[in-house]
PDB file of C-alpha atoms and ligand atoms in Angstrom:
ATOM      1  CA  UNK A1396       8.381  -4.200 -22.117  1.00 47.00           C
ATOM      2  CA  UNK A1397       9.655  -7.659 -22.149  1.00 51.00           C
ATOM      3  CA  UNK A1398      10.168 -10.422 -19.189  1.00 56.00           C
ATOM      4  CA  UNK A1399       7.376  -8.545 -16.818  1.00 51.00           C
ATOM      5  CA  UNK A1400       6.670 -11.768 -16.043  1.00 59.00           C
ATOM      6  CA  UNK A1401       9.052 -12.470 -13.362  1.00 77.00           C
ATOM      7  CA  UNK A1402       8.969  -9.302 -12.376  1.00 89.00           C
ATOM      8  CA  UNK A1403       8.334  -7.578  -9.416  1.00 94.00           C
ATOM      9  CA  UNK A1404       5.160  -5.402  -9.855  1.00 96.00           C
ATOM     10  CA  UNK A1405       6.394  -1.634  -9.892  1.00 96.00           C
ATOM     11  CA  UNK A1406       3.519  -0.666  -7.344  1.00 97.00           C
ATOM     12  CA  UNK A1407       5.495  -2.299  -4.554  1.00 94.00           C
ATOM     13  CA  UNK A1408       2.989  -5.095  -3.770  1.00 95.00           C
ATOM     14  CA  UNK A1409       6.367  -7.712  -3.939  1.00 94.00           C
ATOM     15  CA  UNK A1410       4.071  -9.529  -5.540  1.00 95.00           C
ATOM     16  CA  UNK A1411       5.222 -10.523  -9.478  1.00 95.00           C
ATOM     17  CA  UNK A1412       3.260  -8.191 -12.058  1.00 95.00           C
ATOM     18  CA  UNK A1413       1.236 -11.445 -13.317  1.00 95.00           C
ATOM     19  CA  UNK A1414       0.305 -11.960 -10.193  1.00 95.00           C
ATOM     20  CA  UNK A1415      -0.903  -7.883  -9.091  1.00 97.00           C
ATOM     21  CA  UNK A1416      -1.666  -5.000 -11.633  1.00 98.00           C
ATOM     22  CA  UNK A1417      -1.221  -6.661 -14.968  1.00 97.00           C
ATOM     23  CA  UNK A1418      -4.624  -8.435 -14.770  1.00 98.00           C
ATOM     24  CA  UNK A1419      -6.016  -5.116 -14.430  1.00 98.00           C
ATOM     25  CA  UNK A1420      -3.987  -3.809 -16.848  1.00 98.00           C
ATOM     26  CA  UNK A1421      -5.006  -6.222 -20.023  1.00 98.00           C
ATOM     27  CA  UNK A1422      -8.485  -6.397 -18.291  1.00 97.00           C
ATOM     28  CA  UNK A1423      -8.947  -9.668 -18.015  1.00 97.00           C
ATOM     29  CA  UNK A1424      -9.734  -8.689 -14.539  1.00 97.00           C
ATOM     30  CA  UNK A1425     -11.503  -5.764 -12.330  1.00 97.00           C
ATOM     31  CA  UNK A1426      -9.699  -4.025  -9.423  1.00 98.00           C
ATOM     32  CA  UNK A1427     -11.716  -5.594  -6.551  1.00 97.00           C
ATOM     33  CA  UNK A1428     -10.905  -2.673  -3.835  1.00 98.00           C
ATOM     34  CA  UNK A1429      -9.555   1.328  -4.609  1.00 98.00           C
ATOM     35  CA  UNK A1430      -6.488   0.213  -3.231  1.00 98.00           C
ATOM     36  CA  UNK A1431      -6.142  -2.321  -6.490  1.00 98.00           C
ATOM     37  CA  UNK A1432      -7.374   0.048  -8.377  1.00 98.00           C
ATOM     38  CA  UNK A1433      -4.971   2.782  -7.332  1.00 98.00           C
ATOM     39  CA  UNK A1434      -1.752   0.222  -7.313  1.00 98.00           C
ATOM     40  CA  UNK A1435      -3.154  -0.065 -10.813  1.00 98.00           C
ATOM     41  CA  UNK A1436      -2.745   3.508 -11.934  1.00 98.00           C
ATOM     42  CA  UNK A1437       0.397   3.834 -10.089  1.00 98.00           C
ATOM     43  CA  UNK A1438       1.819   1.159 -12.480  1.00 98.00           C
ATOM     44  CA  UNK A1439       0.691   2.185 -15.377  1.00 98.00           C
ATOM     45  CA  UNK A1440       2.141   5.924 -15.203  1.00 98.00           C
ATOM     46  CA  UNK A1441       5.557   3.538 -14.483  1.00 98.00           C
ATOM     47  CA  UNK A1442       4.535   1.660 -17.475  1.00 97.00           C
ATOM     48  CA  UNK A1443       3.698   4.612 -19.627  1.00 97.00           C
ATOM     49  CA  UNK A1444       0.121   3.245 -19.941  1.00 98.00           C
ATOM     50  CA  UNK A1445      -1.750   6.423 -20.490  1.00 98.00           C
ATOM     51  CA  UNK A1446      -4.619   4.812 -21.328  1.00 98.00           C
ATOM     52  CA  UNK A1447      -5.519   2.836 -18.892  1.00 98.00           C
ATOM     53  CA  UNK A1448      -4.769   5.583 -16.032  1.00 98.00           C
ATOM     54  CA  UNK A1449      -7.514   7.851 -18.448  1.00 98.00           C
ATOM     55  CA  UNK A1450      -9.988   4.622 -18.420  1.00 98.00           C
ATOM     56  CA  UNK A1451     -10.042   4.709 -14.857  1.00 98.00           C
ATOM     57  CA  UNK A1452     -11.141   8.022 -14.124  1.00 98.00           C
ATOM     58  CA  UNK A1453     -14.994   8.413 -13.154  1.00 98.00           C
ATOM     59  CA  UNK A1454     -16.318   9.101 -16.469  1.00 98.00           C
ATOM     60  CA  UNK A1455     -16.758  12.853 -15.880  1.00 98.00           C
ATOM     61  CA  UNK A1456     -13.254  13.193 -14.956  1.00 98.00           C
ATOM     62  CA  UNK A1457     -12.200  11.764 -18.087  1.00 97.00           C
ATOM     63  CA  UNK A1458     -12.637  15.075 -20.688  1.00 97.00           C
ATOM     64  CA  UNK A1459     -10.487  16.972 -18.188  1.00 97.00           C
ATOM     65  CA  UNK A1460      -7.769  14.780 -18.432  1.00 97.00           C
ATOM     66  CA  UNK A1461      -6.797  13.964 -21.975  1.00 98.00           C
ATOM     67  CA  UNK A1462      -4.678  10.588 -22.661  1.00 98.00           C
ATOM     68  CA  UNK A1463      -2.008  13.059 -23.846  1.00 98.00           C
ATOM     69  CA  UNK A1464      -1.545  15.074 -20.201  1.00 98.00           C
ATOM     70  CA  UNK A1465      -1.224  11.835 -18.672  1.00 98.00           C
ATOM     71  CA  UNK A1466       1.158  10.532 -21.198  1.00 98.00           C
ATOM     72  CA  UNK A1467       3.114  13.714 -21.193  1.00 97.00           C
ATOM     73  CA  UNK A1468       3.216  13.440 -17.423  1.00 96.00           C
ATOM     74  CA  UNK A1469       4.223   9.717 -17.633  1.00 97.00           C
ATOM     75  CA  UNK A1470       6.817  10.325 -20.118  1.00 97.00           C
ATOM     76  CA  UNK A1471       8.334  13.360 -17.980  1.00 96.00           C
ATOM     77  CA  UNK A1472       8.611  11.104 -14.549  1.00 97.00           C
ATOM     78  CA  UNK A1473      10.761   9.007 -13.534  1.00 97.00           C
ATOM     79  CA  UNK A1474       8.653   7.423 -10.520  1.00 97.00           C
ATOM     80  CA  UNK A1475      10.513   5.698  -7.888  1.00 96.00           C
ATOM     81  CA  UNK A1476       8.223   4.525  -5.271  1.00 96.00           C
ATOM     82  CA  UNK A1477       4.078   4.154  -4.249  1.00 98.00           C
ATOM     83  CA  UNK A1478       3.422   3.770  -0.815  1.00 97.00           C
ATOM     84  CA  UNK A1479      -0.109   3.024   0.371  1.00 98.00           C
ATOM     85  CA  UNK A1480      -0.226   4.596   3.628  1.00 98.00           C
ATOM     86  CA  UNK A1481      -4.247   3.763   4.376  1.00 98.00           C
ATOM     87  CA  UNK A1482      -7.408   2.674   2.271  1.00 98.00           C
ATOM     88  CA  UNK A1483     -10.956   1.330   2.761  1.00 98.00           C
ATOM     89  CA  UNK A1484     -14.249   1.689   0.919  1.00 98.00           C
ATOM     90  CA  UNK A1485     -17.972   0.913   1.617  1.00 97.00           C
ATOM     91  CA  UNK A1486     -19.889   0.272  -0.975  1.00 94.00           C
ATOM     92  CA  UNK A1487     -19.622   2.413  -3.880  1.00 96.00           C
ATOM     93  CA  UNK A1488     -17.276   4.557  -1.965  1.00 98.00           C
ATOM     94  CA  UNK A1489     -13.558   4.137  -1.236  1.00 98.00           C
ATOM     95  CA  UNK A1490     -10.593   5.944  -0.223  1.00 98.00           C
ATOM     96  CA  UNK A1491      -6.997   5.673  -0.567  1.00 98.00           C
ATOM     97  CA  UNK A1492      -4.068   8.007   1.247  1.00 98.00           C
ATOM     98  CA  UNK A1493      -0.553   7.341  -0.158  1.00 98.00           C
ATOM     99  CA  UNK A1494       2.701   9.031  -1.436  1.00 98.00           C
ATOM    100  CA  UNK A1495       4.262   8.508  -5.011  1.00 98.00           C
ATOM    101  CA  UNK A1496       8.246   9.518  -5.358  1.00 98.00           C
ATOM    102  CA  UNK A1497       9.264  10.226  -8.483  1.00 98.00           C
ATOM    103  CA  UNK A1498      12.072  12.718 -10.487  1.00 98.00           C
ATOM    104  CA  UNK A1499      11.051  15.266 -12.355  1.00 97.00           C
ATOM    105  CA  UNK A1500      14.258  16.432 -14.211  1.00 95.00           C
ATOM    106  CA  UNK A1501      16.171  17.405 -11.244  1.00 96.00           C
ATOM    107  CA  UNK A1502      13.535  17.786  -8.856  1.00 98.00           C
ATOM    108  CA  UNK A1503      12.864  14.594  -6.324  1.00 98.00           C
ATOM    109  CA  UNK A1504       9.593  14.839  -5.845  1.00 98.00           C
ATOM    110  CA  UNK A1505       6.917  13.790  -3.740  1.00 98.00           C
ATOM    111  CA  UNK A1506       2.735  13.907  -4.390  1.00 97.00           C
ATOM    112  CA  UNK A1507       1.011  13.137  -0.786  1.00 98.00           C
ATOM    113  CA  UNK A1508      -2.336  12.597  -1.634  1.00 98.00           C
ATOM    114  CA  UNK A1509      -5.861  11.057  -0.282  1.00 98.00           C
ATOM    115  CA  UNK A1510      -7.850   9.741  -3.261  1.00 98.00           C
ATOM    116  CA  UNK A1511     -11.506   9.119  -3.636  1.00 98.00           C
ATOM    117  CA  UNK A1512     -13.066   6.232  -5.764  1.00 98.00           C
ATOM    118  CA  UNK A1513     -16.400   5.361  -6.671  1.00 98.00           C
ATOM    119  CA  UNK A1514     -17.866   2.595  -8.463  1.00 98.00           C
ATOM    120  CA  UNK A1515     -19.339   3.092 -11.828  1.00 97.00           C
ATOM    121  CA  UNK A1516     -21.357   0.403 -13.099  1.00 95.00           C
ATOM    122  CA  UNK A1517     -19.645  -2.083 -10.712  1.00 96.00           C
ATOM    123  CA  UNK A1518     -16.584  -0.697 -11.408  1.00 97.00           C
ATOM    124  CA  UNK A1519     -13.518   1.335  -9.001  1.00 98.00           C
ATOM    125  CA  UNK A1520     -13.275   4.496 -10.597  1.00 98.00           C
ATOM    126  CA  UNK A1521     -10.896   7.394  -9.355  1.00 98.00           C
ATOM    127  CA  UNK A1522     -12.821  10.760  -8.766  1.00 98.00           C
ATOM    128  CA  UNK A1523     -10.416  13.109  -7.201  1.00 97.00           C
ATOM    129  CA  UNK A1524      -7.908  13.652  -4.530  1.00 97.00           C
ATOM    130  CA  UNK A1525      -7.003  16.417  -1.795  1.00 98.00           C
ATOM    131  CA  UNK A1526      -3.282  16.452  -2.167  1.00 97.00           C
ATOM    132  CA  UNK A1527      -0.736  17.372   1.239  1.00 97.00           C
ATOM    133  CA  UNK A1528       1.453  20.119  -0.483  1.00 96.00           C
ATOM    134  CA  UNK A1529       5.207  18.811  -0.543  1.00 96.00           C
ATOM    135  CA  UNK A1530       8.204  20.762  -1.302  1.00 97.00           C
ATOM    136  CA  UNK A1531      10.375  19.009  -4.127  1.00 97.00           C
ATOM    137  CA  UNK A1532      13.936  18.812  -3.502  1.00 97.00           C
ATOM    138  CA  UNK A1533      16.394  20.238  -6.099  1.00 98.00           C
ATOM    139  CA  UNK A1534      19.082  17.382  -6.321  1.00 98.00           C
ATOM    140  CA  UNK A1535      22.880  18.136  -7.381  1.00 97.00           C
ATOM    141  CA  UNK A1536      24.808  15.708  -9.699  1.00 97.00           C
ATOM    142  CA  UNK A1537      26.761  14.824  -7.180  1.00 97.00           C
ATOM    143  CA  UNK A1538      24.620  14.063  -4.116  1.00 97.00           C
ATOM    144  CA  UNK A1539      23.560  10.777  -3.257  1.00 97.00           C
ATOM    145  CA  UNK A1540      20.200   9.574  -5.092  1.00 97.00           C
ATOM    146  CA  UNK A1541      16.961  10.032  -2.961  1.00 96.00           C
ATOM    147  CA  UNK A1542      16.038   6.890  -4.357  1.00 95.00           C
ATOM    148  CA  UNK A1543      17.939   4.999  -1.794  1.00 94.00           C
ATOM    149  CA  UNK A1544      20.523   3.292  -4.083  1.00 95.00           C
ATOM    150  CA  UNK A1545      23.435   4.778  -2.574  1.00 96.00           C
ATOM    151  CA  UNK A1546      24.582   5.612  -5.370  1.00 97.00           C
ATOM    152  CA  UNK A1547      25.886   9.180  -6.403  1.00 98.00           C
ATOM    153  CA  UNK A1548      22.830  10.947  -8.593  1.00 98.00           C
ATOM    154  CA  UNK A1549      24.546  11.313 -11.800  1.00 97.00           C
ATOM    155  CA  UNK A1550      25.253   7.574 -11.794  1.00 97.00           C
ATOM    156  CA  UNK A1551      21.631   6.601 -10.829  1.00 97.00           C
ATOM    157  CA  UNK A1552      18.226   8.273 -11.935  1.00 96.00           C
ATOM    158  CA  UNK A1553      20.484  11.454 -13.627  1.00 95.00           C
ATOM    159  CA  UNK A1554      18.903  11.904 -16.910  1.00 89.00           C
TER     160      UNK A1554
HETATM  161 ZN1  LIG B1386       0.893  -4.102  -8.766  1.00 71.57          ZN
HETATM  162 ZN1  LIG B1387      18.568   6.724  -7.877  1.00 71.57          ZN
END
Protein backbone atom coordinates (compact mmCIF):
# COMPACT_ATOMS: atom_id res chain seq x y z
CA UNK A 1 0.00 0.00 0.00
CA UNK A 2 1.70 3.02 -1.27
CA UNK A 3 0.48 6.90 -1.63
CA UNK A 4 -2.39 6.38 1.27
CA UNK A 5 -1.43 9.54 2.02
CA UNK A 6 -3.50 11.54 -0.23
CA UNK A 7 -5.93 9.28 -0.11
CA UNK A 8 -9.33 9.24 0.67
CA UNK A 9 -9.90 7.05 3.81
CA UNK A 10 -11.79 3.79 2.57
CA UNK A 11 -14.36 4.14 5.56
CA UNK A 12 -16.05 7.00 3.73
CA UNK A 13 -15.23 9.75 6.28
CA UNK A 14 -13.93 12.02 2.90
CA UNK A 15 -11.54 12.74 5.12
CA UNK A 16 -7.68 11.68 3.78
CA UNK A 17 -6.52 8.33 5.61
CA UNK A 18 -3.73 10.47 7.58
CA UNK A 19 -6.14 12.45 8.66
CA UNK A 20 -9.08 9.42 9.91
CA UNK A 21 -8.28 5.64 10.54
CA UNK A 22 -4.58 5.44 9.94
CA UNK A 23 -3.73 6.99 13.35
CA UNK A 24 -5.62 4.24 14.75
CA UNK A 25 -4.25 1.96 12.61
CA UNK A 26 -0.26 2.45 13.48
CA UNK A 27 -1.53 3.37 17.04
CA UNK A 28 -0.13 6.34 17.52
CA UNK A 29 -3.59 7.19 18.47
CA UNK A 30 -6.89 5.71 20.34
CA UNK A 31 -10.35 5.69 18.67
CA UNK A 32 -11.97 8.42 20.83
CA UNK A 33 -15.81 7.26 20.14
CA UNK A 34 -17.19 3.44 18.75
CA UNK A 35 -17.95 5.17 15.76
CA UNK A 36 -13.88 5.76 15.26
CA UNK A 37 -13.37 2.73 16.39
CA UNK A 38 -15.74 0.94 14.04
CA UNK A 39 -14.61 3.25 10.83
CA UNK A 40 -11.38 1.73 12.06
CA UNK A 41 -12.20 -1.92 11.59
CA UNK A 42 -14.09 -1.20 8.54
CA UNK A 43 -10.75 -0.03 7.01
CA UNK A 44 -8.70 -2.39 8.00
CA UNK A 45 -10.77 -5.51 6.55
CA UNK A 46 -10.35 -3.00 3.18
CA UNK A 47 -6.78 -2.88 4.06
CA UNK A 48 -6.35 -6.53 4.78
CA UNK A 49 -5.25 -5.59 8.34
CA UNK A 50 -6.28 -8.67 10.18
CA UNK A 51 -4.63 -7.76 13.01
CA UNK A 52 -5.72 -4.86 14.03
CA UNK A 53 -9.60 -5.80 13.41
CA UNK A 54 -8.52 -9.04 16.03
CA UNK A 55 -6.84 -6.29 18.51
CA UNK A 56 -9.97 -4.60 18.74
CA UNK A 57 -12.20 -7.14 19.86
CA UNK A 58 -13.08 -7.09 23.76
CA UNK A 59 -10.49 -9.37 24.92
CA UNK A 60 -12.85 -12.35 25.38
CA UNK A 61 -13.97 -12.09 21.92
CA UNK A 62 -10.59 -12.38 20.72
CA UNK A 63 -9.96 -16.55 21.03
CA UNK A 64 -13.16 -16.90 19.00
CA UNK A 65 -11.97 -15.05 16.27
CA UNK A 66 -8.53 -16.08 15.13
CA UNK A 67 -6.34 -13.44 12.99
CA UNK A 68 -6.66 -16.10 10.26
CA UNK A 69 -10.84 -16.03 9.97
CA UNK A 70 -10.56 -12.45 9.73
CA UNK A 71 -7.82 -12.51 7.23
CA UNK A 72 -9.49 -15.22 5.27
CA UNK A 73 -12.63 -13.11 5.35
CA UNK A 74 -10.63 -9.96 4.34
CA UNK A 75 -8.89 -11.65 1.63
CA UNK A 76 -12.31 -13.18 0.21
CA UNK A 77 -14.18 -9.52 0.11
CA UNK A 78 -14.10 -7.14 -1.99
CA UNK A 79 -15.84 -4.32 0.27
CA UNK A 80 -17.34 -1.47 -1.46
CA UNK A 81 -18.93 0.79 0.96
CA UNK A 82 -19.46 1.51 5.15
CA UNK A 83 -22.22 3.53 5.97
CA UNK A 84 -22.73 4.68 9.55
CA UNK A 85 -26.33 4.93 9.83
CA UNK A 86 -26.40 5.92 13.88
CA UNK A 87 -23.91 5.74 16.94
CA UNK A 88 -23.52 7.06 20.51
CA UNK A 89 -21.96 5.75 23.71
CA UNK A 90 -22.03 6.67 27.46
CA UNK A 91 -19.39 5.89 29.25
CA UNK A 92 -17.94 2.60 28.84
CA UNK A 93 -20.77 1.75 26.59
CA UNK A 94 -21.34 2.57 22.91
CA UNK A 95 -23.24 1.58 19.99
CA UNK A 96 -22.95 1.74 16.38
CA UNK A 97 -25.81 0.69 13.54
CA UNK A 98 -24.40 0.66 9.96
CA UNK A 99 -24.27 -1.36 6.65
CA UNK A 100 -20.97 -2.64 4.92
CA UNK A 101 -21.34 -3.59 0.92
CA UNK A 102 -19.02 -5.73 -0.25
CA UNK A 103 -18.64 -8.81 -3.16
CA UNK A 104 -18.25 -11.97 -2.23
CA UNK A 105 -17.35 -13.82 -5.53
CA UNK A 106 -20.48 -13.15 -7.30
CA UNK A 107 -22.63 -12.36 -4.55
CA UNK A 108 -23.22 -8.35 -3.75
CA UNK A 109 -23.62 -8.41 -0.46
CA UNK A 110 -24.81 -6.52 2.32
CA UNK A 111 -24.13 -7.05 6.46
CA UNK A 112 -26.80 -4.64 8.36
CA UNK A 113 -25.66 -4.68 11.66
CA UNK A 114 -25.93 -2.76 15.25
CA UNK A 115 -22.61 -3.15 17.10
CA UNK A 116 -21.82 -2.89 20.73
CA UNK A 117 -18.48 -1.48 22.19
CA UNK A 118 -17.12 -1.26 25.48
CA UNK A 119 -14.14 0.21 26.86
CA UNK A 120 -11.41 -1.93 28.17
CA UNK A 121 -8.88 -0.28 30.13
CA UNK A 122 -9.79 3.11 28.54
CA UNK A 123 -10.00 1.64 25.45
CA UNK A 124 -13.22 1.15 22.50
CA UNK A 125 -13.42 -2.38 22.17
CA UNK A 126 -16.03 -4.22 19.85
CA UNK A 127 -18.14 -6.90 21.79
CA UNK A 128 -20.76 -8.09 19.46
CA UNK A 129 -23.45 -7.18 17.09
CA UNK A 130 -27.23 -8.19 16.31
CA UNK A 131 -27.08 -8.31 12.58
CA UNK A 132 -30.59 -7.36 10.20
CA UNK A 133 -30.56 -10.54 7.92
CA UNK A 134 -30.01 -9.34 4.17
CA UNK A 135 -30.44 -11.33 1.14
CA UNK A 136 -27.21 -11.15 -1.17
CA UNK A 137 -27.80 -10.58 -4.69
CA UNK A 138 -26.36 -13.05 -7.27
CA UNK A 139 -24.86 -10.61 -9.96
CA UNK A 140 -24.47 -11.69 -13.81
CA UNK A 141 -21.33 -10.69 -15.84
CA UNK A 142 -23.16 -8.62 -17.67
CA UNK A 143 -25.35 -6.49 -15.38
CA UNK A 144 -24.41 -3.24 -14.28
CA UNK A 145 -22.09 -3.19 -11.01
CA UNK A 146 -24.03 -2.62 -7.67
CA UNK A 147 -21.22 -0.61 -6.81
CA UNK A 148 -22.58 2.35 -8.58
CA UNK A 149 -19.85 2.77 -11.27
CA UNK A 150 -22.02 2.30 -14.11
CA UNK A 151 -20.06 0.22 -15.39
CA UNK A 152 -20.99 -3.36 -16.75
CA UNK A 153 -19.84 -6.06 -13.81
CA UNK A 154 -17.32 -7.92 -15.68
CA UNK A 155 -15.49 -4.66 -16.38
CA UNK A 156 -15.70 -3.43 -12.71
CA UNK A 157 -15.43 -5.51 -9.36
CA UNK A 158 -15.64 -9.06 -11.71
CA UNK A 159 -12.95 -11.12 -10.29
ZN1 LIG B 1 -11.31 6.35 8.12
ZN1 LIG C 1 -18.19 -2.15 -9.51
Amino acid sequence: MNSLNSIICVCGSQQSYVDCCEPFHLATQQAQTPEQLMRSRYSAYVLKNAKYVYQTYASEKQAENPVKEIKDFADSCRFIKLTVIDSGYEENLGFVEFKANYFYQNLFCELNEKSEFIKEDGQWRYLDGVIHPVADIKVGRNDDCPCGSGKKYKKCHAV
